[in-house]
Every structure is written in C-alpha cells, then in structure tokens.
Amino acid sequence: MRQHLLSLFITFIALQAAAEDGHQLWLRYQPQNKAKVTCNQQSPTISIAQQELAAYYTGGDISLKLDATMSDDDGYRISGNTITARREAGLLYGAYALLRGEKNVESHPTFQLRLLNHWDNLDGSIERGYAGESIFWGENAFSPELIQEYARANASVGINGTVLNNVNASSKMLTRPYLLEVQRIAKILRPYGIKVYLSINFATPMALGETKTADPLNAAVGKWWKRKAKEIYKLIPDFGGFLVKANSEGQPGPGDFNRSHADGANMLADALKPFGGIIMWRCFVYGANHKGEDRVKQAVSEFKPLDGKFRDNVILQTKNGPLDFQPREPYSPVFDQIKETPNMVELQITQEYLGQSRHLVYLAPMWQEFFSFVPAKQLAGIAGVANIGLDRNWCGHHFSQANWYAFGRLAWNPALSSETIAKEWLRQTFTTDEQFVATVSQLMLESREACVNYMMPLGLHHIFKFDHHYGPEPDGFKADYPIEWCPVYYHKADKNGVGFDRSSKGTDAVSQYRQKLAQLYDNVSTCPEEYLLWFHHLPWNYRMKDGSTLWESLQYHYHLGVISVERQHNLWHTKLRHYVDEQRWHEVDERLEDQLQNAREWRDVCLGYFRQFAEP
Ligand code: GCV
C-alpha cells in the first residue's frame, strides 16, 4: 500500500513538473550557462542583459558595447557576437533579439513611447479585464517576483513604459500610500527600461478636499499640481507622466469649469515640465459638449479648434477608430485633422469587443490595417490597453498572449508583417515544428476577419450586449441609455434598409477624412465594402459588387464567420493535438468550442433580427 501511494505521489509530482500552464509566455529559453558575456560598462540593466545571455545563449561568447556614436534611441546592432547600443536598454533589447534568433542586424524602434495602459482599479478589479485581478493593486497583488516577470516579458518585446491604473482614475491614486506603492513598482521595472506613468483624476485636489475647485486656471489648483509633481519626482525621479481621461463618460475635466481641454492639459503639463514629464491627453470624448452630433465626429469637433494650443509636452492620445475598439472601424480622422499637436494611438490589446478572453482573435492584422492609413512616422507614440491579470497564464486565453507579444513587436516596428510576428510567437511559445507553425499562423491570421464576419460584417458596429460587450444585442434599445450606447442607433435597420448614413447626405462624417478618402467613402459605389454600412444606409436589395443583394451578402458573411471558427476548432481538435502539451491544448480547445457556440449565437441572433426587416 505504502509503495502504491509512493508511486502515485511520484507520478503526481512528475505530472506537476510537466504541467504546462502557459505562465512562461514566449520566454522558454533552455538554460545553457555556456556563454561568457562581457561589457565595457556596468549597470543594473546591463547586468540583466548579461545574465540572460550567459544563462541562455548557445552561440558562443558575447561582448556588449555602449557606443555614443549610435543614434540616440533604444536601438541596437548585432554584428557577429557583439551587441552595440547607444543606451543600456538597447543592449537589453539586443540581448532578447539575439535570443529570439536575430543575427547581424541593426534595429531601431519606430516609436519612442511604447506603452501599456492598464485599466486596473485600486481595489484590484480591472475594467475590461478578462484574466483575473490586477497584478499591481488589490489584496492579492504586489508580488515582486511577478512584477519582475512582467517587466522581463515587456522588455523582451521592447515595451518601455506602463500606465499602472485605470483611466477612470481614483483620486486616491495620488495619495502618499499609493505613491509609495508606485515607487516600489518603479524600482522593479526600472532596470528593465520601463518607466511608470499614472492615470489621474482631473479633480483630484478638490476630491481630496485640498482645494475648493479643480478649475485649471485657479492659482491654488495649479500650485497643488506643482507640489504633487515635486512629491512624485522625489519618489520616482524617472516618472513618465500622466494619462488623462477628462470630460468623458462621467469623468471630471476642465469642461466642468468652462475651461477647454487645452487649459486642463497645459496646467498639468506645466507642473510636470521641470521634471521632463509628459501629459497624454485622451481624445476619447463624446456626449458632453456635442449632444446630438454623430458620436464618431465628436473628437474632431472638440479637438480640432484646439490644435496647436497645447504645450510641447502634451500628446493627444486617440483610439485607432473613431467609435470604440470595434472589430473593424475605419481609422479615426483625428489623425488627419490634428496637425500641430503630437498624436499617439491607443490600441486595445484586451479584447473587449472581440470575444474577450474566450475567443481566439489575433489582433496584429487589425493594427496593421490602421497603420496602412496612418503612417507610423506621424505618431509620437503608441499605447496598448493591456490584457494582463493574475491568471496563471497572464491573459486568460493562451492565444491572447500573442496579442501582448504582437503589440510590443509592432510598437518597435510597425512594418513587421502579422505573419512574421505570429510565427515568431508560435515558435517561442509552442514548438518550432514547421507544420504546426504554418498551420497555426494561418489560423491566427484568419481569425480577426472571422470575428468581424460572425459579429459585425460589412461595416456594422456596436451591436453588442449592453455593458459587458460579449454577445449580440441588435435590438438593444433602452430609453434611459445614452443614445450612443444603443445598437439600434448604429445599425438603423428597418424595412427600408440598414446602416448609418455618414455620407455628405447624412451626418457628413466622411468630410473629416483627408480629401481622397473623404470622396472614396462618400460615394457608395467606391466605398470599400468592409465599411459599407459604417458610412451608408442602404436598401436590403442593394447590389453588391459580386451581384448579390446586401441581405444575401450579410447572410453570407455571418455564415462564413461561423464556418471559419468551425474549421479552426476542427483543426485544433484533431490535427494539432499531438503538437501541444495536454493542458494548453485542452484549455484552447475548450475555448474554441465556446467561441464556436458564441459565433453561432451572433449569426443566429443577428440574422434573425435583420430578417424581420429584410424579408417582411
Ligand atoms: C475605461 C469604453 C469602455 C470603457 C472604457 C472607455 C474608455 O467605453 O467600454 O470601459 O473605460 O471605453 O476607453 O475610456
């Protein structure tokens, strides 16, 4: 009996050791301890680069060199067994690049600001988080080891900044106990080349009862922020700056005191300027000053008149699309209209509107679509709303890790193809078997279009279930919603047709786009079909380019979306099984099954709803 128990115990331990829970992300180097790594200087960052290479590099000894003649950014050069960089962080990025397999290259980041935005609340919950609670805040948070692993993962893909809290920010964030926490986090992230930033509540001094108002032009308010900046920089000398959501979805802002976004941003910018900090001011505003105006036009209406009126340490941060992280949107015309103020783009890694952590949707193709319209060189930075939580595998779905990885890689080089990134990630995360890599990368590349098809094809948008945004609710209408949250407001389906008329005959949102595109989108016969119902309201029997009617085409797309997921699930369930360890295979399989059911639900609910108008 004892013998039996012992052997059971040994089997249990062996299984535990083999259990593959995804926690290691794409960082699965095998210890080698073969390389001798030297450097012409020493620092905590350089030590990390040395340790990583000494432990895992297999190709011989390495020398690291700081070289002041290289261009002043985070770039690196790998030449034979030498990594050269201008900055220490560059040596670290070069080390990870070498471990990833890069050889004889010189590489420089396109964006100088490559930031994650965490929508983490101080109680540990995460707004639109689908992978457990916050790694930074709340009862279970703050494990220095975990934060170090997070830092390492980010550094391995070149992310150099992180906003630690939700843009719907608590005023408590800037109180002493929390700032001390920020200091502890910053200390762990610093050697990995990662700066910390905070989201702030614009009314903080007033909310804490330390000023009577939060009016940005009030002298006491300005002074309060200057004092606060001094306090922050004393604790965290390399603090990055503030991210601000103001006068948006109920958040306070300068508008509450009849001041403009520029007044608000500039007051904060002045407070951080002496310390080198920046203000990232979000353009995600609607409702407040523009009631009744098409929501997708409101950011340009609000910010264009202020263009050029911001201090030089203010950057406007705008979501990729003008609405809200839909599976497909045309790009935001803010990027065409704001010319005198630096812009940065906010992408959403967490899949709020793309199946959350239940669906396998690889987002790189969506982000590249954005860059095909908005050249990266026009942008001062890039931010990604993180999909990271306390779940053992960090992101909920094993494949959601690919979106974190892809965000970092594209933030470094937006010209990398989605396919290259997918393959890189697969080889590091699962196996280098080329059959597996070819099949799964193809599956990943098709996954976003599949999602658009089974959720909202042909330019449909925002027909999600209220609030949680997971399933379909095309009939969603409650008089007490803000109208901009009602699906019926967006699809406008009735017996005469479907779609939102944003052409020059409708809300004229098309006119916010640069000339050529404005014309292209305005004219129904030249408008790309993937944006058709975004820009036009059309009869059900409208003829599509392939000769089918709009109604037939809509049905075709919904079915196609479901068929794609069926195929993906089949592949994973049968052909791909033997390439993947049991735990990860099983967890992905289970989620693909859920995804399939949810895709069918989207198809059936949406087509069922539209049918009553299309086939009365
Ligand atoms: C952080 C959408 C989301 C909100 C989010 C907001 C924003 O409305 O549903 O959860 O709030 O965007 O980006 O500020």
XYZ file of C-alpha atoms in Angstrom, residues 206-576:
371
model
C -10.770 69.004 -4.976
C -11.881 65.408 -4.419
C -9.251 65.019 -1.690
C -10.554 68.199 -0.085
C -7.266 70.012 -0.575
C -8.579 72.735 -2.872
C -12.034 74.243 -3.289
C -12.114 73.750 -7.021
C -10.297 71.841 -9.738
C -10.505 74.742 -12.189
C -7.236 74.546 -14.125
C -6.909 78.320 -14.203
C -7.257 78.692 -10.460
C -3.881 79.555 -8.889
C -4.324 77.233 -5.883
C -5.087 74.325 -8.192
C -2.015 74.984 -10.337
C 0.110 75.161 -7.195
C -1.326 71.924 -5.858
C -0.350 70.070 -9.021
C 3.144 71.575 -8.958
C 3.598 70.431 -5.384
C 2.277 66.993 -6.265
C 4.659 66.745 -9.207
C 7.568 67.574 -6.921
C 6.466 64.899 -4.464
C 6.131 62.288 -7.220
C 9.516 63.020 -8.756
C 11.196 62.904 -5.393
C 9.946 59.348 -5.028
C 10.330 58.363 -8.685
C 12.905 60.554 -10.437
C 12.253 58.981 -13.851
C 8.442 59.092 -13.570
C 6.993 59.237 -17.102
C 3.904 61.408 -16.749
C 0.117 61.446 -16.621
C -2.578 59.906 -18.792
C -5.861 61.807 -18.613
C -9.445 60.918 -19.445
C -11.297 64.173 -18.939
C -14.924 65.104 -19.556
C -15.612 61.694 -20.947
C -18.105 59.117 -19.722
C -18.672 60.950 -16.459
C -15.042 61.711 -15.625
C -14.322 65.227 -14.382
C -12.404 67.629 -16.569
C -11.726 71.254 -17.360
C -15.117 71.463 -19.066
C -16.729 71.337 -15.618
C -15.267 74.812 -15.052
C -15.942 76.098 -18.553
C -12.314 75.606 -19.494
C -11.016 73.844 -22.562
C -9.089 70.599 -22.845
C -6.048 72.736 -23.680
C -6.426 74.724 -20.435
C -6.568 71.468 -18.481
C -3.730 69.722 -20.262
C -1.454 72.757 -20.167
C -1.877 73.285 -16.451
C -0.744 69.695 -15.852
C 1.978 69.979 -18.472
C 3.429 72.995 -16.682
C 3.548 71.043 -13.439
C 5.487 68.138 -14.979
C 7.656 70.095 -17.381
C 10.517 70.903 -14.969
C 10.934 67.175 -14.381
C 10.696 66.076 -18.002
C 7.232 64.504 -17.640
C 4.586 64.324 -20.336
C 0.798 64.524 -20.447
C -1.077 62.044 -22.607
C -4.497 63.626 -23.014
C -7.158 61.315 -24.421
C -9.387 62.365 -27.305
C -11.993 59.752 -26.391
C -14.753 62.249 -25.633
C -18.358 62.277 -26.659
C -21.660 63.444 -25.310
C -20.616 66.334 -23.108
C -20.425 69.298 -25.489
C -21.784 67.751 -28.623
C -25.107 66.179 -27.760
C -26.926 65.083 -30.874
C -23.817 65.067 -33.065
C -22.791 61.765 -34.636
C -20.540 60.256 -31.958
C -17.781 59.371 -34.406
C -17.411 63.066 -35.335
C -17.162 64.444 -31.855
C -13.443 64.023 -31.148
C -12.509 66.077 -34.196
C -15.187 68.677 -33.391
C -13.808 69.008 -29.893
C -10.063 68.938 -30.515
C -9.513 70.483 -33.942
C -10.171 74.036 -32.728
C -7.563 73.456 -30.005
C -4.870 72.107 -32.304
C -1.629 73.985 -31.741
C -2.752 75.349 -28.373
C -1.118 72.660 -26.271
C 2.246 72.822 -24.510
C 5.046 70.891 -26.139
C 4.958 68.129 -23.514
C 1.313 67.275 -24.296
C 0.454 64.404 -26.618
C -3.092 63.690 -27.737
C -3.904 60.014 -27.356
C -6.616 58.714 -29.678
C -8.118 55.273 -30.176
C -7.440 53.728 -33.563
C -11.056 54.107 -34.646
C -13.487 56.976 -34.045
C -16.007 54.894 -32.086
C -14.634 52.403 -29.604
C -12.352 49.462 -30.389
C -14.871 47.679 -32.621
C -13.771 44.537 -34.509
C -13.468 46.795 -37.553
C -13.611 50.552 -37.779
C -12.168 52.959 -40.276
C -9.279 54.847 -38.678
C -10.003 57.887 -36.556
C -9.906 61.111 -38.603
C -8.298 62.825 -35.608
C -5.071 61.561 -37.184
C -5.844 63.586 -40.325
C -7.105 66.694 -38.595
C -4.730 67.260 -35.685
C -1.567 68.529 -37.310
C 0.109 70.887 -34.851
C -0.011 68.689 -31.750
C 1.778 65.357 -31.353
C -0.559 62.362 -31.601
C -0.278 58.890 -30.225
C -2.523 55.950 -30.965
C -4.286 53.860 -28.347
C -4.907 50.257 -29.362
C -6.789 47.760 -27.249
C -4.970 44.522 -26.530
C -7.675 43.328 -24.175
C -10.419 42.083 -26.478
C -13.365 43.992 -25.031
C -15.303 43.799 -28.284
C -13.570 40.818 -29.849
C -14.678 37.911 -27.728
C -12.670 38.909 -24.644
C -10.546 36.046 -23.333
C -12.970 33.445 -24.774
C -12.194 33.952 -28.466
C -9.024 33.272 -30.379
C -8.599 36.519 -32.285
C -5.132 37.595 -33.345
C -5.133 41.366 -33.473
C -1.963 42.185 -35.430
C -3.807 42.311 -38.788
C -6.258 44.832 -37.337
C -3.470 47.054 -36.078
C -1.670 46.825 -39.377
C -4.838 47.888 -41.130
C -4.666 51.039 -39.008
C -1.035 51.661 -39.967
C -1.922 51.282 -43.633
C -3.961 54.502 -43.227
C -1.995 56.368 -40.577
C 1.742 56.265 -41.183
C 3.594 55.389 -38.004
C 6.102 58.180 -38.587
C 3.316 60.717 -37.962
C 2.891 59.417 -34.433
C 4.784 60.269 -31.277
C 3.917 57.035 -29.521
C 1.749 54.002 -29.176
C -0.256 52.687 -26.228
C -1.954 49.325 -25.815
C -4.704 48.656 -23.281
C -3.256 45.627 -21.525
C -4.863 42.176 -21.320
C -2.810 41.121 -18.310
C -4.100 39.858 -14.980
C -3.346 37.442 -12.185
C -4.474 34.392 -14.166
C -1.699 31.857 -14.224
C -1.271 32.304 -17.968
C -1.466 36.125 -17.642
C -4.023 36.746 -20.393
C -6.855 34.237 -19.859
C -6.580 32.660 -23.307
C -3.223 31.202 -24.282
C -3.557 32.846 -27.670
C -4.259 36.253 -26.135
C -0.598 36.234 -25.155
C 0.120 36.591 -28.862
C -1.629 39.966 -28.815
C 0.568 41.247 -25.999
C 3.597 39.987 -27.909
C 2.400 41.430 -31.218
C 1.688 44.791 -29.653
C 5.266 45.033 -28.418
C 6.750 43.905 -31.694
C 4.632 46.343 -33.730
C 5.411 49.146 -31.307
C 9.038 48.527 -32.134
C 8.492 48.039 -35.830
C 5.028 48.502 -37.321
C 6.352 47.343 -40.679
C 6.789 43.763 -39.429
C 4.174 41.534 -41.016
C 1.469 39.940 -38.890
C 2.625 36.616 -40.247
C 6.241 37.101 -39.197
C 5.116 38.050 -35.702
C 2.695 35.127 -35.414
C 5.371 32.668 -36.494
C 7.945 34.160 -34.155
C 5.498 33.908 -31.277
C 4.426 30.342 -32.099
C 7.976 29.063 -32.361
C 8.860 30.531 -28.997
C 5.608 29.641 -27.259
C 4.736 26.184 -28.572
C 7.109 24.395 -30.932
C 9.397 25.070 -33.847
C 7.775 22.295 -35.869
C 7.199 23.983 -39.223
C 3.992 22.101 -39.995
C 2.477 23.346 -36.748
C 3.805 26.878 -37.213
C 2.480 27.118 -40.780
C -0.963 25.779 -39.908
C -1.491 27.748 -36.719
C -0.116 31.007 -38.052
C -2.604 30.747 -40.922
C -5.382 30.108 -38.435
C -4.306 33.149 -36.408
C -4.114 35.343 -39.498
C -7.670 34.455 -40.489
C -9.086 34.833 -37.005
C -9.769 38.560 -36.949
C -11.654 38.561 -40.243
C -13.639 35.572 -38.993
C -14.589 37.573 -35.900
C -15.675 40.566 -37.994
C -17.785 38.227 -40.115
C -19.634 36.474 -37.326
C -20.066 39.645 -35.259
C -20.376 42.705 -37.455
C -19.650 42.327 -41.159
C -19.860 44.975 -43.883
C -19.330 47.921 -41.548
C -21.974 47.131 -38.926
C -20.885 48.250 -35.473
C -21.685 48.380 -31.781
C -24.423 45.773 -31.698
C -23.120 44.207 -28.510
C -24.998 43.252 -25.407
C -25.271 46.165 -23.067
C -22.406 46.863 -20.759
C -20.373 43.654 -20.883
C -19.982 43.735 -24.663
C -19.677 39.989 -25.167
C -22.691 38.689 -27.098
C -25.073 40.167 -29.688
C -27.975 42.515 -28.926
C -29.094 44.020 -32.236
C -32.443 45.006 -30.736
C -30.724 46.804 -27.876
C -32.625 49.907 -27.011
C -33.474 51.328 -23.652
C -34.644 54.878 -23.454
C -32.506 55.522 -20.401
C -29.246 54.538 -22.104
C -27.238 57.327 -23.549
C -28.315 57.016 -27.180
C -24.688 56.388 -28.215
C -24.743 53.049 -26.431
C -27.824 51.689 -28.261
C -27.222 49.168 -31.021
C -30.352 50.343 -32.866
C -28.828 53.820 -33.094
C -25.901 52.356 -35.006
C -27.470 49.887 -37.437
C -30.730 51.760 -38.038
C -32.330 48.672 -39.557
C -35.907 48.975 -40.765
C -37.839 47.739 -43.753
C -36.140 50.331 -45.964
C -32.637 49.178 -45.226
C -29.712 49.120 -42.836
C -26.608 51.144 -41.975
C -25.579 54.570 -40.681
C -25.572 57.323 -43.274
C -22.375 59.232 -42.643
C -22.086 60.384 -46.252
C -22.396 64.039 -47.244
C -26.151 63.437 -47.370
C -26.143 62.088 -43.827
C -24.050 63.181 -40.849
C -21.175 64.014 -43.188
C -18.605 62.263 -41.002
C -16.841 61.467 -44.285
C -15.766 65.085 -44.567
C -13.437 64.675 -41.582
C -11.209 62.393 -43.683
C -8.438 63.601 -45.935
C -9.647 64.584 -49.395
C -9.147 61.416 -51.375
C -10.594 59.139 -48.746
C -13.483 61.500 -47.991
C -14.589 61.156 -51.609
C -13.961 57.433 -51.682
C -16.068 56.804 -48.579
C -18.781 59.292 -49.561
C -19.562 57.611 -52.836
C -21.412 54.376 -52.220
C -20.029 52.786 -55.358
C -16.395 53.382 -54.315
C -16.761 52.899 -50.564
C -14.893 49.688 -49.607
C -17.497 47.049 -48.802
C -15.958 46.352 -45.413
C -17.021 49.902 -44.430
C -20.283 49.997 -46.383
C -22.768 50.126 -43.507
C -20.463 52.314 -41.448
C -20.831 55.096 -43.994
C -24.111 54.326 -45.779
C -27.709 53.388 -45.136
C -28.746 51.077 -47.946
C -31.789 49.094 -49.044
C -31.780 45.368 -48.436
C -31.791 44.708 -52.170
C -28.763 46.975 -52.818
C -26.473 45.218 -55.323
C -23.044 44.338 -54.016
C -20.002 44.171 -56.300
C -20.409 40.405 -56.743
C -24.039 40.799 -57.857
C -25.618 39.523 -54.645
C -28.052 41.675 -52.693
C -26.964 43.329 -49.476
C -29.168 40.956 -47.499
C -27.657 37.923 -49.239
C -24.186 39.263 -48.660
C -24.855 39.881 -44.982
C -26.051 36.297 -44.578
C -23.024 35.027 -46.483
C -20.611 36.880 -44.188
C -22.275 35.702 -40.983
C -22.181 32.092 -42.210
C -18.605 32.454 -43.386
C -17.547 33.669 -39.954
C -19.068 30.645 -38.270
C -17.584 28.264 -40.823
C -14.109 29.710 -40.191
C -14.397 29.043 -36.464
C -15.731 25.556 -37.133
C -12.691 24.881 -39.279
C -10.316 26.310 -36.679
C -11.861 24.275 -33.928
C -11.689 21.112 -36.047
C -8.063 21.666 -36.871
C -7.114 22.270 -33.268
C -9.205 19.386 -32.035
C -7.783 16.825 -34.440
C -4.640 17.628 -36.433
C -2.941 19.922 -33.952
